[in-house]
CSV table of C-alpha atoms and ligand atoms in Angstrom, one decimal:
chain,number,residue,atom,x,y,z
A,865,MET,CA,21.8,-6.1,-6.4
A,866,SER,CA,19.5,-3.5,-7.8
A,867,PHE,CA,16.2,-3.5,-9.7
A,868,VAL,CA,17.1,-0.2,-11.3
A,869,PRO,CA,19.2,-1.5,-14.3
A,870,GLU,CA,16.6,-4.1,-15.0
A,871,PHE,CA,13.8,-1.6,-14.7
A,872,ASN,CA,15.7,0.8,-17.0
A,873,SER,CA,16.0,-1.9,-19.7
A,874,LEU,CA,12.3,-3.0,-19.6
A,875,PRO,CA,10.4,-2.4,-22.8
A,876,VAL,CA,7.4,-1.0,-20.9
A,877,PRO,CA,6.0,1.4,-23.7
A,878,SER,CA,6.1,-1.4,-26.3
A,879,LEU,CA,4.4,-3.8,-23.8
A,880,VAL,CA,1.7,-1.2,-23.2
A,881,GLN,CA,1.3,-0.9,-27.0
A,882,LYS,CA,1.1,-4.7,-27.3
A,883,SER,CA,-1.5,-4.7,-24.6
A,884,LEU,CA,-3.6,-2.0,-26.4
A,885,ALA,CA,-3.3,-3.8,-29.7
A,886,ALA,CA,-3.9,-7.3,-28.4
A,887,GLY,CA,-6.8,-9.3,-30.0
A,888,ALA,CA,-8.9,-12.1,-28.6
A,889,ALA,CA,-6.6,-14.7,-30.1
A,890,ALA,CA,-3.6,-13.3,-28.2
A,891,VAL,CA,-5.6,-13.3,-25.0
A,892,ARG,CA,-6.6,-16.9,-25.5
A,893,VAL,CA,-3.0,-17.9,-26.1
A,894,SER,CA,-1.8,-16.1,-23.0
A,895,LEU,CA,-4.6,-17.6,-20.9
A,896,ALA,CA,-3.7,-21.1,-22.0
A,897,LYS,CA,-0.1,-20.9,-20.8
A,898,PRO,CA,0.7,-22.6,-17.5
A,899,LYS,CA,3.4,-20.0,-16.8
A,900,PRO,CA,2.6,-16.7,-18.4
A,901,SER,CA,5.3,-14.2,-19.1
A,902,LEU,CA,5.2,-10.4,-18.6
A,903,ALA,CA,4.2,-10.2,-22.4
A,904,ASP,CA,1.3,-12.5,-21.5
A,905,PHE,CA,0.4,-10.4,-18.6
A,906,ALA,CA,0.2,-7.4,-20.9
A,907,ASN,CA,-2.4,-9.4,-23.0
A,908,LEU,CA,-4.3,-10.3,-19.8
A,909,ILE,CA,-4.8,-6.6,-18.9
A,910,SER,CA,-5.6,-5.6,-22.5
A,911,PRO,CA,-8.9,-4.0,-23.6
A,912,ALA,CA,-9.5,-7.3,-25.5
A,913,ALA,CA,-9.2,-9.3,-22.4
A,914,ALA,CA,-11.9,-7.3,-20.7
A,915,ASP,CA,-14.3,-9.4,-22.7
A,916,PHE,CA,-12.8,-12.5,-21.0
A,917,LEU,CA,-13.4,-11.0,-17.5
A,918,GLU,CA,-15.7,-13.9,-16.3
A,919,HIS,CA,-13.1,-16.5,-17.5
A,920,LEU,CA,-10.2,-14.5,-15.9
A,921,GLY,CA,-12.3,-14.3,-12.7
A,922,ARG,CA,-13.0,-18.0,-12.6
A,923,ARG,CA,-9.3,-18.9,-13.1
A,924,SER,CA,-8.1,-16.3,-10.6
A,925,HIS,CA,-10.7,-17.5,-8.0
A,926,ALA,CA,-9.7,-21.1,-8.4
A,927,MET,CA,-5.9,-20.4,-8.2
A,928,THR,CA,-6.4,-18.2,-5.1
A,929,GLN,CA,-8.4,-20.9,-3.3
A,930,GLN,CA,-5.8,-23.5,-4.3
A,931,ARG,CA,-2.9,-21.5,-2.9
A,932,PHE,CA,-4.5,-19.5,-0.1
A,933,GLY,CA,-7.6,-21.5,0.9
A,934,LYS,CA,-10.9,-19.7,1.7
A,935,VAL,CA,-9.1,-17.2,3.9
A,936,ILE,CA,-8.9,-13.4,4.0
A,937,ARG,CA,-6.2,-11.9,6.2
A,938,LEU,CA,-7.2,-8.7,8.0
A,939,PHE,CA,-4.8,-5.9,9.1
A,940,ALA,CA,-5.1,-2.4,10.5
A,941,PRO,CA,-3.1,0.6,9.6
A,942,LEU,CA,-2.0,2.6,12.7
A,943,TYR,CA,-0.9,6.1,11.8
A,944,VAL,CA,1.7,7.3,14.3
A,945,SER,CA,2.6,10.7,12.7
A,946,ASN,CA,1.3,12.8,9.8
A,947,GLU,CA,4.4,15.1,9.8
A,948,CYS,CA,6.1,15.0,6.5
A,949,ILE,CA,9.0,16.9,4.8
A,950,ASN,CA,8.1,15.8,1.3
A,951,ASN,CA,5.6,17.5,-1.1
A,952,CYS,CA,3.7,14.9,-3.0
A,953,GLN,CA,1.0,16.5,-5.0
A,954,TYR,CA,-1.5,13.7,-4.3
A,955,CYS,CA,-1.1,13.4,-0.6
A,956,GLY,CA,-2.9,15.1,2.3
A,957,PHE,CA,0.2,15.0,4.5
A,958,SER,CA,2.4,17.0,2.0
A,959,ARG,CA,4.6,19.5,3.7
A,960,ASP,CA,2.9,22.5,2.3
A,961,ASN,CA,-0.6,21.6,3.1
A,962,PRO,CA,-1.9,23.6,6.1
A,963,ILE,CA,-3.2,20.7,8.1
A,964,LEU,CA,-3.5,19.6,11.7
A,965,ARG,CA,-0.5,17.3,12.5
A,966,VAL,CA,0.7,15.3,15.5
A,967,THR,CA,3.2,12.6,16.3
A,968,LEU,CA,1.9,10.2,18.9
A,969,SER,CA,4.0,9.4,22.0
A,970,LEU,CA,4.7,5.8,22.7
A,971,ASP,CA,1.9,5.6,25.3
A,972,GLU,CA,-0.5,7.0,22.7
A,973,VAL,CA,0.8,4.5,20.1
A,974,LYS,CA,0.1,1.7,22.7
A,975,ARG,CA,-3.4,3.1,23.3
A,976,GLU,CA,-4.2,3.0,19.7
A,977,ALA,CA,-2.8,-0.5,19.3
A,978,ALA,CA,-4.8,-1.7,22.4
A,979,GLU,CA,-8.0,-0.5,20.7
A,980,LEU,CA,-7.2,-2.4,17.5
A,981,LYS,CA,-6.3,-5.5,19.5
A,982,SER,CA,-9.7,-5.3,21.3
A,983,GLN,CA,-11.3,-5.3,17.9
A,984,GLY,CA,-9.5,-8.6,17.2
A,985,PHE,CA,-6.5,-7.4,15.0
A,986,ARG,CA,-3.1,-9.1,15.4
A,987,ASN,CA,-1.5,-7.8,12.3
A,988,LEU,CA,-0.5,-4.2,12.4
A,989,LEU,CA,0.8,-1.8,9.8
A,990,LEU,CA,2.6,1.3,11.5
A,991,VAL,CA,2.3,4.3,9.1
A,992,ALA,CA,4.0,7.6,9.2
A,993,GLY,CA,5.0,10.5,7.0
A,994,GLU,CA,8.7,11.0,6.3
A,995,HIS,CA,10.2,13.3,8.9
A,996,PRO,CA,13.7,12.5,10.4
A,997,LYS,CA,13.1,14.6,13.4
A,998,PHE,CA,9.6,13.5,14.5
A,999,VAL,CA,9.7,10.1,13.0
A,1000,SER,CA,13.4,9.1,13.7
A,1001,VAL,CA,14.7,5.6,13.5
A,1002,ASN,CA,14.9,5.5,17.3
A,1003,TYR,CA,11.2,6.6,17.5
A,1004,LEU,CA,10.2,3.8,15.1
A,1005,ARG,CA,12.3,1.3,16.8
A,1006,ASP,CA,10.8,2.2,20.2
A,1007,CYS,CA,7.2,1.9,18.7
A,1008,VAL,CA,7.9,-1.5,17.3
A,1009,ALA,CA,9.6,-2.7,20.5
A,1010,ALA,CA,6.7,-1.5,22.6
A,1011,LEU,CA,4.2,-3.4,20.4
A,1012,HIS,CA,6.1,-6.5,19.5
A,1013,ALA,CA,5.3,-8.6,22.5
A,1014,ASP,CA,1.5,-8.2,21.9
A,1015,TRP,CA,1.5,-8.2,18.1
A,1016,PRO,CA,2.8,-11.3,16.2
A,1017,SER,CA,3.1,-9.2,13.1
A,1018,VAL,CA,4.2,-5.6,12.9
A,1019,SER,CA,4.9,-4.0,9.5
A,1020,LEU,CA,6.0,-0.5,8.6
A,1021,GLU,CA,5.0,2.0,5.9
A,1022,VAL,CA,7.4,4.9,6.6
A,1023,GLY,CA,10.0,7.0,4.8
A,1024,PRO,CA,12.6,4.9,3.0
A,1025,LEU,CA,15.8,4.2,5.1
A,1026,GLU,CA,19.3,2.9,4.6
A,1027,THR,CA,19.8,-0.9,5.2
A,1028,GLU,CA,21.8,-0.1,8.4
A,1029,ASP,CA,18.8,2.0,9.7
A,1030,TYR,CA,16.4,-0.8,8.9
A,1031,ARG,CA,18.4,-3.3,11.1
A,1032,PRO,CA,17.4,-2.0,14.5
A,1033,LEU,CA,13.6,-2.1,13.4
A,1034,VAL,CA,14.0,-5.7,12.4
A,1035,ALA,CA,15.8,-6.4,15.6
A,1036,ALA,CA,13.0,-4.8,17.5
A,1037,GLY,CA,10.5,-7.1,15.9
A,1038,ALA,CA,9.3,-5.5,12.7
A,1039,ASP,CA,8.9,-8.2,9.9
A,1040,GLY,CA,7.2,-6.4,7.0
A,1041,LEU,CA,7.9,-3.3,5.0
A,1042,VAL,CA,5.5,-1.6,2.6
A,1043,VAL,CA,6.7,1.0,0.1
A,1044,TYR,CA,4.6,2.2,-2.7
A,1045,GLN,CA,6.6,3.5,-5.7
A,1046,GLU,CA,3.5,5.7,-6.3
A,1047,THR,CA,4.3,5.9,-10.0
A,1048,TYR,CA,6.8,3.9,-12.1
A,1049,ASN,CA,6.7,6.7,-14.8
A,1050,ARG,CA,9.8,8.8,-14.1
A,1051,GLN,CA,8.4,11.9,-15.7
A,1052,VAL,CA,5.2,11.8,-13.8
A,1053,TYR,CA,7.2,10.9,-10.6
A,1054,ALA,CA,9.2,14.1,-11.1
A,1055,GLN,CA,6.1,16.2,-11.5
A,1056,MET,CA,4.3,14.7,-8.5
A,1057,HIS,CA,7.3,15.0,-6.1
A,1058,THR,CA,8.3,18.7,-5.9
A,1059,ALA,CA,10.2,18.8,-2.7
A,1060,GLY,CA,12.0,16.5,-0.2
A,1061,PRO,CA,14.1,13.3,-0.4
A,1062,LYS,CA,11.3,11.5,-2.1
A,1063,ARG,CA,12.2,13.2,-5.4
A,1064,ASN,CA,14.9,10.5,-5.7
A,1065,PHE,CA,13.1,7.9,-7.9
A,1066,ASP,CA,15.9,5.2,-7.8
A,1067,TRP,CA,16.4,5.5,-4.1
A,1068,ARG,CA,12.8,4.7,-3.6
A,1069,LEU,CA,12.8,1.9,-6.2
A,1070,GLU,CA,15.6,0.1,-4.4
A,1071,THR,CA,13.9,0.4,-0.9
A,1072,PRO,CA,12.5,-3.2,-0.8
A,1073,GLU,CA,15.9,-4.6,-1.5
A,1074,ARG,CA,17.5,-2.6,1.3
A,1075,ALA,CA,14.8,-3.8,3.6
A,1076,TYR,CA,15.3,-7.3,2.6
A,1077,ALA,CA,19.0,-7.0,3.2
A,1078,ALA,CA,18.3,-5.8,6.7
A,1079,GLY,CA,16.2,-8.9,7.4
A,1080,PHE,CA,12.6,-7.9,6.6
A,1081,ARG,CA,10.7,-11.0,5.3
A,1082,ARG,CA,7.6,-9.5,4.0
A,1083,LEU,CA,7.8,-6.9,1.3
A,1084,GLY,CA,4.8,-4.9,0.0
A,1085,ILE,CA,5.0,-2.9,-3.2
A,1086,SER,CA,2.5,-0.9,-5.5
A,1087,PRO,CA,1.9,2.0,-7.6
A,1088,LEU,CA,-0.8,4.5,-6.8
A,1089,TYR,CA,-3.4,4.2,-9.6
A,1090,GLY,CA,-4.5,7.5,-11.0
A,1091,LEU,CA,-1.1,9.1,-11.7
A,1092,ALA,CA,0.3,7.4,-14.8
A,1093,ASP,CA,-1.6,5.1,-17.2
A,1094,TRP,CA,-2.8,2.1,-15.2
A,1095,ARG,CA,-1.5,-0.5,-17.7
A,1096,PHE,CA,2.0,1.1,-17.6
A,1097,GLU,CA,2.0,0.9,-13.9
A,1098,ALA,CA,0.7,-2.6,-13.8
A,1099,ILE,CA,3.4,-3.9,-16.1
A,1100,CYS,CA,6.1,-2.2,-14.0
A,1101,VAL,CA,4.8,-3.5,-10.6
A,1102,ALA,CA,4.5,-7.0,-12.1
A,1103,ALA,CA,8.2,-6.7,-13.3
A,1104,HIS,CA,9.1,-5.3,-9.9
A,1105,ALA,CA,7.4,-8.2,-8.0
A,1106,ASP,CA,9.0,-10.7,-10.4
A,1107,TYR,CA,12.4,-9.3,-9.6
A,1108,LEU,CA,11.9,-9.4,-5.9
A,1109,LEU,CA,10.6,-13.0,-6.1
A,1110,ARG,CA,13.8,-14.0,-7.9
A,1111,ASN,CA,16.2,-11.9,-5.8
A,1112,CYS,CA,14.6,-11.7,-2.4
A,1113,TRP,CA,13.4,-15.2,-2.3
A,1114,LYS,CA,13.2,-15.6,1.5
A,1115,ALA,CA,10.6,-12.9,1.6
A,1116,ALA,CA,6.9,-13.1,0.9
A,1117,VAL,CA,5.8,-10.4,-1.6
A,1118,THR,CA,2.5,-8.6,-1.6
A,1119,ILE,CA,1.1,-6.3,-4.2
A,1120,SER,CA,-1.4,-3.6,-3.1
A,1121,LEU,CA,-4.0,-2.0,-5.4
A,1122,PRO,CA,-4.6,1.5,-4.2
A,1123,ARG,CA,-6.4,4.0,-6.3
A,1124,LEU,CA,-6.3,7.8,-5.5
A,1125,ARG,CA,-8.7,9.0,-3.0
A,1126,PRO,CA,-9.8,12.6,-2.1
A,1127,CYS,CA,-7.5,14.3,0.3
A,1128,ALA,CA,-6.3,17.6,1.7
A,1129,GLY,CA,-4.9,19.6,-1.2
A,1130,GLU,CA,-7.8,18.4,-3.4
A,1131,PHE,CA,-5.5,16.8,-6.0
A,1132,GLN,CA,-7.5,15.3,-8.9
A,1133,PRO,CA,-6.4,12.0,-10.5
A,1134,LEU,CA,-4.4,12.5,-13.7
A,1135,THR,CA,-5.6,9.1,-15.2
A,1136,HIS,CA,-8.8,7.0,-14.8
A,1137,MET,CA,-8.9,3.4,-13.8
A,1138,SER,CA,-12.4,2.0,-13.8
A,1139,ASP,CA,-13.7,-0.6,-11.3
A,1140,ARG,CA,-13.8,-3.1,-14.1
A,1141,ASP,CA,-10.1,-2.3,-14.9
A,1142,LEU,CA,-9.3,-2.9,-11.2
A,1143,ALA,CA,-11.1,-6.4,-11.3
A,1144,GLN,CA,-9.3,-7.3,-14.4
A,1145,LEU,CA,-5.9,-6.3,-12.9
A,1146,VAL,CA,-6.6,-8.4,-9.7
A,1147,CYS,CA,-7.3,-11.5,-11.9
A,1148,ALA,CA,-4.3,-10.9,-14.2
A,1149,LEU,CA,-1.9,-10.5,-11.2
A,1150,ARG,CA,-3.1,-13.6,-9.6
A,1151,ILE,CA,-2.7,-15.6,-12.9
A,1152,LEU,CA,0.8,-14.3,-13.3
A,1153,PHE,CA,1.7,-14.7,-9.6
A,1154,PRO,CA,-0.1,-17.7,-8.0
A,1155,ASP,CA,1.6,-17.1,-4.6
A,1156,VAL,CA,1.7,-13.4,-4.2
A,1157,GLY,CA,-0.6,-11.7,-1.6
A,1158,LEU,CA,-2.9,-9.1,-3.1
A,1159,VAL,CA,-4.0,-6.4,-0.8
A,1160,LEU,CA,-7.1,-4.2,-0.9
A,1161,SER,CA,-7.6,-1.3,1.4
A,1162,THR,CA,-10.6,0.8,2.5
A,1163,ARG,CA,-9.8,3.2,-0.3
A,1164,GLU,CA,-12.4,1.2,-2.2
A,1165,SER,CA,-16.1,1.2,-1.5
A,1166,ALA,CA,-17.8,-1.6,0.4
A,1167,LYS,CA,-19.7,-2.8,-2.7
A,1168,LEU,CA,-16.6,-3.0,-4.8
A,1169,ARG,CA,-14.5,-4.7,-2.1
A,1170,ASP,CA,-17.2,-7.3,-1.6
A,1171,GLY,CA,-17.2,-7.9,-5.4
A,1172,LEU,CA,-13.4,-8.1,-5.7
A,1173,LEU,CA,-12.9,-10.3,-2.6
A,1174,PRO,CA,-13.6,-13.7,-4.3
A,1175,LEU,CA,-11.5,-12.8,-7.4
A,1176,GLY,CA,-8.0,-13.1,-5.9
A,1177,VAL,CA,-7.6,-10.7,-2.9
A,1178,THR,CA,-5.9,-12.3,0.1
A,1179,MET,CA,-5.5,-9.3,2.5
A,1180,MET,CA,-7.7,-6.4,3.5
A,1181,SER,CA,-7.7,-3.6,6.0
A,1182,ALA,CA,-11.0,-2.8,7.8
A,1183,GLY,CA,-12.4,-0.1,10.0
A,1184,SER,CA,-9.4,2.0,9.1
A,1185,HIS,CA,-8.4,5.6,10.1
A,1186,THR,CA,-5.8,7.5,8.2
A,1187,GLU,CA,-5.2,10.1,10.9
A,1188,PRO,CA,-2.9,9.7,13.9
A,1189,GLY,CA,-5.0,9.0,17.0
A,1190,GLY,CA,-8.0,8.1,14.9
A,1191,TYR,CA,-8.9,5.1,16.9
A,1192,THR,CA,-8.9,6.6,20.4
A,1193,GLY,CA,-8.4,10.3,20.0
A,1194,ALA,CA,-4.9,9.9,21.4
A,1195,GLY,CA,-2.6,13.0,20.8
A,1196,ARG,CA,-5.5,15.5,20.3
A,1197,GLU,CA,-4.2,17.9,23.0
A,1198,LYS,CA,-0.9,18.2,21.0
A,1199,LEU,CA,-2.3,19.0,17.6
A,1200,HIS,CA,-0.7,21.9,15.8
A,1201,GLN,CA,-1.2,23.3,12.4
A,1202,THR,CA,1.5,23.9,9.9
A,1203,VAL,CA,1.7,26.2,6.9
A,1204,ARG,CA,4.4,25.4,4.5
A,1205,GLY,CA,6.2,23.4,7.2
A,1206,ARG,CA,6.0,26.2,9.8
A,1207,ILE,CA,3.9,25.6,13.0
A,1208,VAL,CA,1.3,28.3,13.4
A,1209,GLU,CA,-1.6,28.9,15.8
A,1210,LEU,CA,-4.5,26.6,15.4
A,1211,GLY,CA,-7.1,28.0,12.9
A,1212,ALA,CA,-4.6,30.4,11.5
A,1213,SER,CA,-5.1,29.0,8.0
A,1214,GLU,CA,-8.4,29.8,6.5
A,1215,TRP,CA,-8.3,26.7,4.4
A,1216,ALA,CA,-7.8,24.4,7.3
A,1217,SER,CA,-10.3,26.0,9.7
A,1218,ALA,CA,-13.0,26.0,7.1
A,1219,SER,CA,-12.6,22.4,6.1
A,1220,GLU,CA,-11.1,20.6,9.1
A,1221,ASN,CA,-12.5,19.2,12.3
A,1222,THR,CA,-10.1,20.9,14.6
A,1223,THR,CA,-10.4,18.3,17.3
A,1224,ALA,CA,-8.6,15.6,15.2
A,1225,ALA,CA,-5.5,15.4,13.1
A,1226,THR,CA,-5.9,15.5,9.4
A,1227,GLY,CA,-6.2,12.1,7.6
A,1228,GLN,CA,-4.0,11.1,4.7
A,1229,PHE,CA,-7.0,10.6,2.5
A,1230,GLN,CA,-10.8,9.8,2.8
A,1231,ILE,CA,-11.6,6.2,3.1
A,1232,ALA,CA,-14.5,4.7,1.1
A,1233,ASP,CA,-15.5,1.6,3.0
A,1234,GLU,CA,-16.5,3.0,6.4
A,1235,ARG,CA,-17.7,-0.3,7.8
A,1236,SER,CA,-16.3,-1.4,11.2
A,1237,SER,CA,-13.8,-4.2,11.3
A,1238,GLN,CA,-16.5,-6.6,12.7
A,1239,GLU,CA,-18.9,-5.7,9.9
A,1240,VAL,CA,-16.2,-6.5,7.4
A,1241,ALA,CA,-15.4,-9.8,9.2
A,1242,ASP,CA,-19.1,-10.8,9.2
A,1243,LEU,CA,-19.3,-10.0,5.5
A,1244,ILE,CA,-16.2,-12.2,4.8
A,1245,ARG,CA,-17.9,-15.0,6.7
A,1246,ARG,CA,-21.2,-14.5,4.8
A,1247,LEU,CA,-19.2,-14.9,1.5
A,1248,GLY,CA,-17.9,-18.2,2.7
A,1249,TYR,CA,-14.4,-17.1,3.7
A,1250,GLU,CA,-12.7,-17.1,7.1
A,1251,PRO,CA,-11.4,-13.8,8.3
A,1252,VAL,CA,-7.9,-14.3,9.8
A,1253,TRP,CA,-6.7,-11.6,12.1
A,1254,LYS,CA,-3.2,-12.9,12.6
A,1255,ASP,CA,-0.9,-13.0,9.7
A,1256,TRP,CA,1.3,-15.9,10.7
A,1257,ASP,CA,3.6,-17.0,13.5
A,1258,ALA,CA,6.9,-15.3,13.5
A,1259,ALA,CA,8.3,-18.7,14.5
A,1260,LEU,CA,7.3,-20.2,11.2
A,1261,THR,CA,9.2,-17.5,9.2
A,1262,ALA,CA,12.4,-17.6,11.2
B,1917,LIG,S1,2.9,10.4,0.2
B,1917,LIG,FE1,4.2,9.9,2.0
B,1917,LIG,S2,6.0,11.2,1.6
B,1917,LIG,FE2,4.4,12.0,0.3
B,1917,LIG,S3,3.5,13.7,1.5
B,1917,LIG,FE3,2.4,11.8,1.9
B,1917,LIG,S4,3.2,11.0,3.8
B,1917,LIG,FE4,4.7,12.4,2.9
């Protein structure tokens, strides 16, 4: 089982062309279909469909309420390490960035989790850079095992692993795996990933399937919007989700909608996706996939998140920190600076000392919605939705 051959045979460029050339009549035909195809999805994300945004929004809103109720699930990312052996041009944690790094000890991870629990969260996403030495399978397993009793849902967003390496993580209590393909454009992918195991596009593309084979029952996928053309990425992630729904049918699939944010390294987006494009994509994904969770993070501004929430979003992070120790200051005494992967004395890099707060690890990117989790929960209530802190009972998915 592999998505790779199916992906390789997808007519993505011609679907993008179809999308760009679609007229209002084609949009109406696609909107009228009870079960739209990938070609219909291309019409729904077309420039012509932008004129139908209100119509798309009403349909997406109604479908989301019908399938999910008036509920927004909240989750918190907990960064356990910002060590990384990859160079990804767009990421603050890239190996060659001279940033302040730390890997939290188990006690420090528990401290961070306890703070998030006191805020109300019960759905945790453990995030780490890819570093086999600092972020080993055993380390991740121990983190999950230490948290599992207190947290009904623990997901991972970490460097891709072999199926056999995923099994102990599932056995320890992890139930979800998130892996962004970053870009589905092979050429852009090669340009963006200049060093490290992440250079292997196909290996990353097959990660959700390996995770599923190991027993993960929640799979999260996404491109990172701002690298290749957003319609190209949207068509690919839709095809990927469709493949996972057909082949990994015991798992719930979620699609995230991250756009590039400022980060260490000061990478500038290669392509533009407007707020309106993002709203249109939320609606089109909902119409194509009535049951798929759509995830919106604090990468987006408070105003935009509030506006997108009723359109089809089902999961949000809130009050997030993207640096290890961000919630409690855990691990600060162990901070070290790296320059091209080598540990150097703190402040030895002009770049880092000029732009970094040397009392905290460097974050992966700057968040845009800086409201606390309680403020976000209050806003969700004011919009007539119920904030749900717990994803679901593990017992229900067994
Ligand atoms: S995107 Fe992931 S793999 Fe790439 S540098 Fe950042 S943390 Fe490392």
